[in-house]
Amino acid sequence: MKRVLVLGAGGFIGHNLVRWLKERYDWWIRAVDRKYPQFSRTLADDFWIKDLRYLNNVDTVFNRDFDEVYQLAAEMGGAGFVFTKENDAAIIHHSALINLNVVRRAFEVGCGKLFFSSSACVYPEFNQKDPLNPDCREETAYPAQPDSVYGWEKLFAEIMYDAFSRNYNLDIRIARFHNIFGPEGSWNDGREKAPAAICRKVAMADSVIEIWGDGQQTRSFLYIDECLEGVRRLMDHPEPLPPLNIGSEEMVTIDELAYKVMKIAGKNLKIRHIEGPTGVRGRCSNNDLIRKLLGWAPSQPLDIGLEKTYWWIYKQIYG
């Protein structure tokens, strides 16, 4: 039986990863976060409440060797958290401390494989100005010019993990996530991302919903189950690989996303565009490399995940 450590296991992706691994493999899992999962009970064998910004906590957590370590702990959120610039210091300081502590301790104790969750936010702003033709191929991350402190921190962490891989023979696996969504994610706390925010707005609206920006900015959104499938395939690959996109290639405008949710809800609402943080004009996963290296790429239509997410949020609001 494998021994697995999941860091950030109180968050949306980490909590779902613990459940996914337990249900499929029944491995022994230690989960760590500064909070418990909000919406359902963890399936971890061992859940520790620890703040990984503090080195002594990381040393305590790594008190044995692990076959696999998943590092998802970070200071993060949606556009309302990342792009206002009000949280930049916390984002870069807290996440950098966590990653510095984790990679050092993983090297000292030893672990079979170490997964790091990076982000599509690492890609340069100048390649994402055309909403219809964003360029998010993995090799375009340099020359670097992310549009947020969050993206810069993720890029720095990638460089650090790669350096430890080269210098100390750590087996590092890195995925660049593109807008992962689904039930049990943030939906009303200021850290929610576009799918959850729009689902909430549509569920609560009678006639009008508000959308930040002109609604023509584009994104792709990946349902949580396919995200976890991609992570597993990346970890199962026999050799270390370069950072890979894990995201959908189904690109929509934010207005189109809103109309999809309205259709699920059976509502005909008007959209009012207002000022607000929007990030880059266009972003969509490019899956050429993951197809080449893993022989797989996400393929589930966006509508399927949106329907599950909408009705889960509807239940949170109305019971």
Short mmCIF file of C-alpha atoms in Angstrom, two decimals:
data_model
loop_
_atom_site.label_atom_id
_atom_site.label_comp_id
_atom_site.label_asym_id
_atom_site.label_seq_id
_atom_site.Cartn_x
_atom_site.Cartn_y
_atom_site.Cartn_z
CA MET A 1 0.00 0.00 0.00
CA LYS A 2 1.34 3.40 -0.98
CA ARG A 3 1.79 6.14 1.62
CA VAL A 4 0.60 9.47 0.23
CA LEU A 5 0.82 13.03 1.54
CA VAL A 6 -1.65 15.65 0.25
CA LEU A 7 -0.86 19.26 1.18
CA GLY A 8 -3.69 21.74 0.80
CA ALA A 9 -6.21 18.98 1.43
CA GLY A 10 -8.77 21.34 2.93
CA GLY A 11 -9.13 23.16 -0.39
CA PHE A 12 -11.30 22.30 -3.34
CA ILE A 13 -8.83 20.34 -5.50
CA GLY A 14 -6.94 18.80 -2.58
CA HIS A 15 -10.10 17.55 -0.87
CA ASN A 16 -11.35 16.00 -4.09
CA LEU A 17 -7.92 14.45 -4.74
CA VAL A 18 -7.96 12.71 -1.35
CA ARG A 19 -11.41 11.29 -2.03
CA TRP A 20 -10.46 10.27 -5.57
CA LEU A 21 -7.33 8.40 -4.45
CA LYS A 22 -9.06 6.66 -1.54
CA GLU A 23 -12.00 5.48 -3.61
CA ARG A 24 -9.84 4.14 -6.44
CA TYR A 25 -6.77 2.81 -4.66
CA ASP A 26 -7.45 2.86 -0.92
CA TRP A 27 -3.89 4.05 -0.27
CA TRP A 28 -2.92 5.39 3.15
CA ILE A 29 -3.25 9.18 2.98
CA ARG A 30 -2.10 11.91 5.32
CA ALA A 31 -3.90 15.19 4.56
CA VAL A 32 -2.67 18.59 5.73
CA ASP A 33 -4.19 22.08 5.67
CA ARG A 34 -4.82 25.00 8.00
CA LYS A 35 -8.54 24.17 7.78
CA TYR A 36 -10.79 21.16 7.25
CA PRO A 37 -12.77 20.76 4.02
CA GLN A 38 -15.83 23.00 4.20
CA PHE A 39 -18.59 20.98 2.61
CA SER A 40 -17.98 17.28 3.30
CA ARG A 41 -15.92 14.99 5.48
CA THR A 42 -12.41 14.09 4.43
CA LEU A 43 -11.59 10.47 3.59
CA ALA A 44 -7.96 10.88 4.64
CA ASP A 45 -6.62 8.36 7.15
CA ASP A 46 -4.80 11.14 8.96
CA PHE A 47 -5.74 14.87 8.77
CA TRP A 48 -3.40 17.39 10.37
CA ILE A 49 -4.25 21.06 10.90
CA LYS A 50 -0.93 22.75 10.17
CA ASP A 51 0.09 26.06 8.64
CA LEU A 52 2.80 25.15 6.13
CA ARG A 53 4.23 28.66 6.06
CA TYR A 54 6.07 27.66 9.26
CA LEU A 55 9.08 25.41 8.83
CA ASN A 56 8.59 23.50 12.07
CA ASN A 57 5.09 22.46 10.92
CA VAL A 58 6.46 21.17 7.62
CA ASP A 59 9.19 19.26 9.47
CA THR A 60 6.53 17.64 11.66
CA VAL A 61 4.33 16.68 8.73
CA PHE A 62 7.23 15.00 6.91
CA ASN A 63 8.05 12.68 9.82
CA ARG A 64 8.18 9.63 7.56
CA ASP A 65 8.91 8.88 3.93
CA PHE A 66 6.07 9.02 1.41
CA ASP A 67 5.68 7.30 -1.94
CA GLU A 68 3.88 10.32 -3.34
CA VAL A 69 3.52 13.94 -2.21
CA TYR A 70 0.97 16.34 -3.70
CA GLN A 71 1.72 20.02 -3.07
CA LEU A 72 -1.48 22.00 -3.69
CA ALA A 73 -1.28 24.37 -0.72
CA ALA A 74 -1.33 28.02 -1.84
CA GLU A 75 -2.84 31.43 -1.25
CA MET A 76 -5.23 31.68 -4.16
CA GLY A 77 -8.69 32.51 -5.46
CA GLY A 78 -10.57 33.81 -8.48
CA ALA A 79 -10.29 37.14 -10.29
CA GLY A 80 -11.83 39.04 -7.39
CA PHE A 81 -8.99 37.84 -5.15
CA VAL A 82 -6.02 37.66 -7.54
CA PHE A 83 -6.42 40.65 -9.86
CA THR A 84 -7.43 43.45 -7.49
CA LYS A 85 -3.80 43.73 -6.28
CA GLU A 86 -5.11 44.01 -2.71
CA ASN A 87 -3.81 40.52 -1.85
CA ASP A 88 -0.52 40.51 -3.77
CA ALA A 89 1.77 40.50 -0.73
CA ALA A 90 -0.07 37.60 0.90
CA ILE A 91 -0.20 35.65 -2.37
CA ILE A 92 3.51 35.81 -3.11
CA HIS A 93 4.80 35.66 0.47
CA HIS A 94 2.61 32.86 1.81
CA SER A 95 2.83 30.60 -1.24
CA ALA A 96 6.58 31.11 -1.64
CA LEU A 97 7.18 30.19 2.01
CA ILE A 98 5.11 27.03 1.65
CA ASN A 99 6.96 25.88 -1.46
CA LEU A 100 10.40 26.69 -0.06
CA ASN A 101 9.63 24.69 3.07
CA VAL A 102 8.07 21.75 1.25
CA VAL A 103 10.76 21.19 -1.36
CA ARG A 104 13.56 21.40 1.22
CA ARG A 105 11.90 18.89 3.53
CA ALA A 106 10.97 16.57 0.68
CA PHE A 107 14.62 16.50 -0.33
CA GLU A 108 15.83 15.86 3.23
CA VAL A 109 13.36 13.08 4.03
CA GLY A 110 13.04 11.64 0.56
CA CYS A 111 9.87 10.89 -1.35
CA GLY A 112 9.06 8.83 -4.40
CA LYS A 113 7.35 11.50 -6.48
CA LEU A 114 6.45 15.12 -5.73
CA PHE A 115 3.58 16.79 -7.59
CA PHE A 116 3.28 20.58 -7.75
CA SER A 117 0.13 22.36 -8.87
CA SER A 118 1.12 25.31 -11.02
CA SER A 119 -1.24 27.47 -13.04
CA ALA A 120 -2.07 28.78 -16.49
CA CYS A 121 -1.41 32.19 -14.91
CA VAL A 122 2.30 31.66 -15.65
CA TYR A 123 1.78 32.42 -19.34
CA PRO A 124 2.81 35.87 -20.63
CA GLU A 125 0.20 38.57 -20.89
CA PHE A 126 1.34 39.55 -24.41
CA ASN A 127 0.26 36.13 -25.74
CA GLN A 128 -3.25 36.50 -24.31
CA LYS A 129 -4.42 39.86 -25.62
CA ASP A 130 -6.52 38.44 -28.47
CA PRO A 131 -9.56 36.76 -26.87
CA LEU A 132 -10.06 34.54 -29.93
CA ASN A 133 -6.43 33.40 -30.34
CA PRO A 134 -4.62 33.05 -27.00
CA ASP A 135 -1.32 31.15 -27.10
CA CYS A 136 -0.86 28.93 -24.04
CA ARG A 137 1.54 26.32 -25.36
CA GLU A 138 3.85 25.15 -22.57
CA GLU A 139 7.00 26.41 -24.30
CA THR A 140 5.65 29.97 -24.48
CA ALA A 141 6.04 30.60 -20.73
CA TYR A 142 9.37 32.32 -21.52
CA PRO A 143 10.16 35.14 -22.02
CA ALA A 144 8.07 35.60 -18.91
CA GLN A 145 5.45 38.27 -18.32
CA PRO A 146 2.57 36.89 -16.22
CA ASP A 147 -0.29 39.33 -15.66
CA SER A 148 -0.41 38.81 -11.88
CA VAL A 149 1.73 38.28 -8.81
CA TYR A 150 0.02 34.90 -8.51
CA GLY A 151 1.45 33.90 -11.91
CA TRP A 152 4.93 35.16 -11.03
CA GLU A 153 4.96 33.14 -7.80
CA LYS A 154 3.88 29.99 -9.63
CA LEU A 155 6.61 30.50 -12.21
CA PHE A 156 9.23 31.00 -9.50
CA ALA A 157 8.03 27.81 -7.78
CA GLU A 158 8.33 25.87 -11.05
CA ILE A 159 11.94 27.04 -11.40
CA MET A 160 12.70 26.07 -7.81
CA TYR A 161 11.19 22.59 -8.09
CA ASP A 162 13.06 22.05 -11.37
CA ALA A 163 16.34 23.08 -9.72
CA PHE A 164 15.85 20.60 -6.88
CA SER A 165 14.99 17.94 -9.44
CA ARG A 166 18.23 18.53 -11.32
CA ASN A 167 20.53 19.03 -8.31
CA TYR A 168 19.10 16.49 -5.87
CA ASN A 169 17.41 13.95 -8.13
CA LEU A 170 13.89 14.63 -6.87
CA ASP A 171 11.19 13.19 -9.13
CA ILE A 172 9.06 16.29 -9.71
CA ARG A 173 5.79 16.39 -11.68
CA ILE A 174 4.23 19.78 -12.52
CA ALA A 175 0.79 20.56 -13.96
CA ARG A 176 -0.43 23.96 -15.07
CA PHE A 177 -4.12 23.96 -14.14
CA HIS A 178 -6.62 25.89 -16.25
CA ASN A 179 -9.65 27.05 -14.23
CA ILE A 180 -10.68 23.91 -12.37
CA PHE A 181 -14.30 23.93 -11.17
CA GLY A 182 -17.02 21.74 -9.73
CA PRO A 183 -19.18 21.14 -6.65
CA GLU A 184 -17.67 21.88 -3.22
CA GLY A 185 -15.57 24.77 -4.50
CA SER A 186 -15.74 28.34 -3.22
CA TRP A 187 -18.92 30.01 -4.43
CA ASN A 188 -19.65 32.99 -2.15
CA ASP A 189 -16.56 33.88 -0.10
CA GLY A 190 -14.73 36.25 -2.46
CA ARG A 191 -12.37 33.55 -3.73
CA GLU A 192 -14.78 31.89 -6.14
CA LYS A 193 -13.94 31.59 -9.82
CA ALA A 194 -16.13 32.50 -12.78
CA PRO A 195 -18.21 29.29 -13.10
CA ALA A 196 -19.20 29.29 -9.42
CA ALA A 197 -19.78 33.05 -9.32
CA ILE A 198 -22.03 32.95 -12.38
CA CYS A 199 -23.92 29.91 -11.11
CA ARG A 200 -24.59 31.78 -7.86
CA LYS A 201 -25.69 34.95 -9.65
CA VAL A 202 -28.03 33.07 -11.99
CA ALA A 203 -29.54 31.03 -9.16
CA MET A 204 -30.32 34.17 -7.15
CA ALA A 205 -31.40 36.49 -9.98
CA ASP A 206 -34.93 37.36 -11.13
CA SER A 207 -34.11 39.53 -14.12
CA VAL A 208 -30.47 40.72 -14.33
CA ILE A 209 -26.98 39.46 -13.52
CA GLU A 210 -23.79 41.50 -13.47
CA ILE A 211 -20.65 40.46 -15.34
CA TRP A 212 -17.24 42.10 -14.86
CA GLY A 213 -15.84 43.63 -18.03
CA ASP A 214 -17.45 43.48 -21.46
CA GLY A 215 -18.12 39.74 -21.27
CA GLN A 216 -16.04 39.04 -24.38
CA GLN A 217 -12.95 37.86 -22.49
CA THR A 218 -12.44 34.14 -23.14
CA ARG A 219 -11.50 31.19 -20.94
CA SER A 220 -11.62 27.42 -20.83
CA PHE A 221 -12.88 25.61 -17.73
CA LEU A 222 -12.08 22.06 -16.62
CA TYR A 223 -14.31 19.92 -14.44
CA ILE A 224 -12.61 18.52 -11.34
CA ASP A 225 -12.89 14.82 -12.30
CA GLU A 226 -10.90 15.29 -15.50
CA CYS A 227 -8.34 17.39 -13.64
CA LEU A 228 -7.72 14.52 -11.23
CA GLU A 229 -7.52 12.01 -14.07
CA GLY A 230 -4.85 14.15 -15.69
CA VAL A 231 -2.87 14.41 -12.45
CA ARG A 232 -2.97 10.64 -12.00
CA ARG A 233 -1.76 10.00 -15.54
CA LEU A 234 1.06 12.50 -15.03
CA MET A 235 2.11 10.78 -11.81
CA ASP A 236 1.90 7.31 -13.36
CA HIS A 237 4.22 8.19 -16.24
CA PRO A 238 7.49 6.25 -15.81
CA GLU A 239 9.72 9.28 -16.38
CA PRO A 240 9.74 12.93 -15.27
CA LEU A 241 8.13 15.28 -17.77
CA PRO A 242 8.15 19.03 -18.40
CA PRO A 243 5.29 21.08 -16.94
CA LEU A 244 2.05 20.16 -18.71
CA ASN A 245 -1.22 21.96 -19.22
CA ILE A 246 -4.19 20.24 -17.62
CA GLY A 247 -7.20 22.05 -18.97
CA SER A 248 -10.01 22.04 -21.50
CA GLU A 249 -9.70 23.29 -25.06
CA GLU A 250 -13.39 24.28 -25.15
CA MET A 251 -13.07 28.07 -25.10
CA VAL A 252 -16.04 30.33 -24.31
CA THR A 253 -16.57 34.00 -23.64
CA ILE A 254 -17.74 34.88 -20.15
CA ASP A 255 -21.07 35.97 -21.61
CA GLU A 256 -21.38 32.57 -23.31
CA LEU A 257 -20.63 30.92 -19.98
CA ALA A 258 -23.45 32.92 -18.42
CA TYR A 259 -25.92 31.92 -21.13
CA LYS A 260 -25.00 28.26 -20.67
CA VAL A 261 -25.78 28.52 -16.95
CA MET A 262 -29.05 30.34 -17.70
CA LYS A 263 -30.08 27.47 -20.00
CA ILE A 264 -29.38 24.94 -17.23
CA ALA A 265 -31.41 27.02 -14.78
CA GLY A 266 -34.25 27.58 -17.22
CA LYS A 267 -33.96 31.36 -16.88
CA ASN A 268 -33.87 34.17 -19.42
CA LEU A 269 -31.88 36.92 -17.73
CA LYS A 270 -30.30 40.13 -18.94
CA ILE A 271 -26.58 40.77 -18.52
CA ARG A 272 -25.31 44.08 -17.14
CA HIS A 273 -21.60 44.64 -17.71
CA ILE A 274 -19.81 46.49 -14.91
CA GLU A 275 -16.24 47.41 -14.04
CA GLY A 276 -14.26 44.74 -12.26
CA PRO A 277 -11.05 42.66 -12.39
CA THR A 278 -10.94 40.46 -15.49
CA GLY A 279 -7.36 39.28 -16.02
CA VAL A 280 -6.09 38.62 -19.54
CA ARG A 281 -8.39 39.00 -22.56
CA GLY A 282 -8.08 35.37 -23.63
CA ARG A 283 -6.88 32.10 -22.15
CA CYS A 284 -7.42 28.52 -23.26
CA SER A 285 -5.49 25.34 -22.65
CA ASN A 286 -3.35 23.99 -25.47
CA ASN A 287 -3.30 20.20 -25.16
CA ASP A 288 -0.89 19.26 -27.95
CA LEU A 289 1.93 18.35 -25.56
CA ILE A 290 -0.15 16.34 -23.09
CA ARG A 291 -1.59 14.33 -25.98
CA LYS A 292 1.91 13.66 -27.26
CA LEU A 293 3.45 12.69 -23.91
CA LEU A 294 0.52 11.03 -22.12
CA GLY A 295 -1.66 9.95 -25.02
CA TRP A 296 -4.62 11.62 -23.34
CA ALA A 297 -6.33 15.00 -22.95
CA PRO A 298 -9.52 16.23 -21.28
CA SER A 299 -12.58 15.86 -23.50
CA GLN A 300 -15.74 16.25 -21.38
CA PRO A 301 -18.09 19.00 -22.65
CA LEU A 302 -18.30 22.05 -20.42
CA ASP A 303 -22.09 21.75 -20.11
CA ILE A 304 -21.85 18.48 -18.16
CA GLY A 305 -19.73 19.93 -15.37
CA LEU A 306 -21.67 23.19 -15.35
CA GLU A 307 -24.96 21.39 -14.73
CA LYS A 308 -23.54 19.48 -11.75
CA THR A 309 -22.01 22.65 -10.34
CA TYR A 310 -25.10 24.80 -10.82
CA TRP A 311 -27.46 22.44 -9.00
CA TRP A 312 -24.96 21.96 -6.17
CA ILE A 313 -24.74 25.75 -5.68
CA TYR A 314 -28.53 26.05 -5.99
CA LYS A 315 -28.83 23.57 -3.13
CA GLN A 316 -26.40 25.58 -0.99
CA ILE A 317 -28.58 28.67 -1.45
CA TYR A 318 -32.06 27.19 -1.17
CA GLY A 319 -31.50 23.89 0.64
#
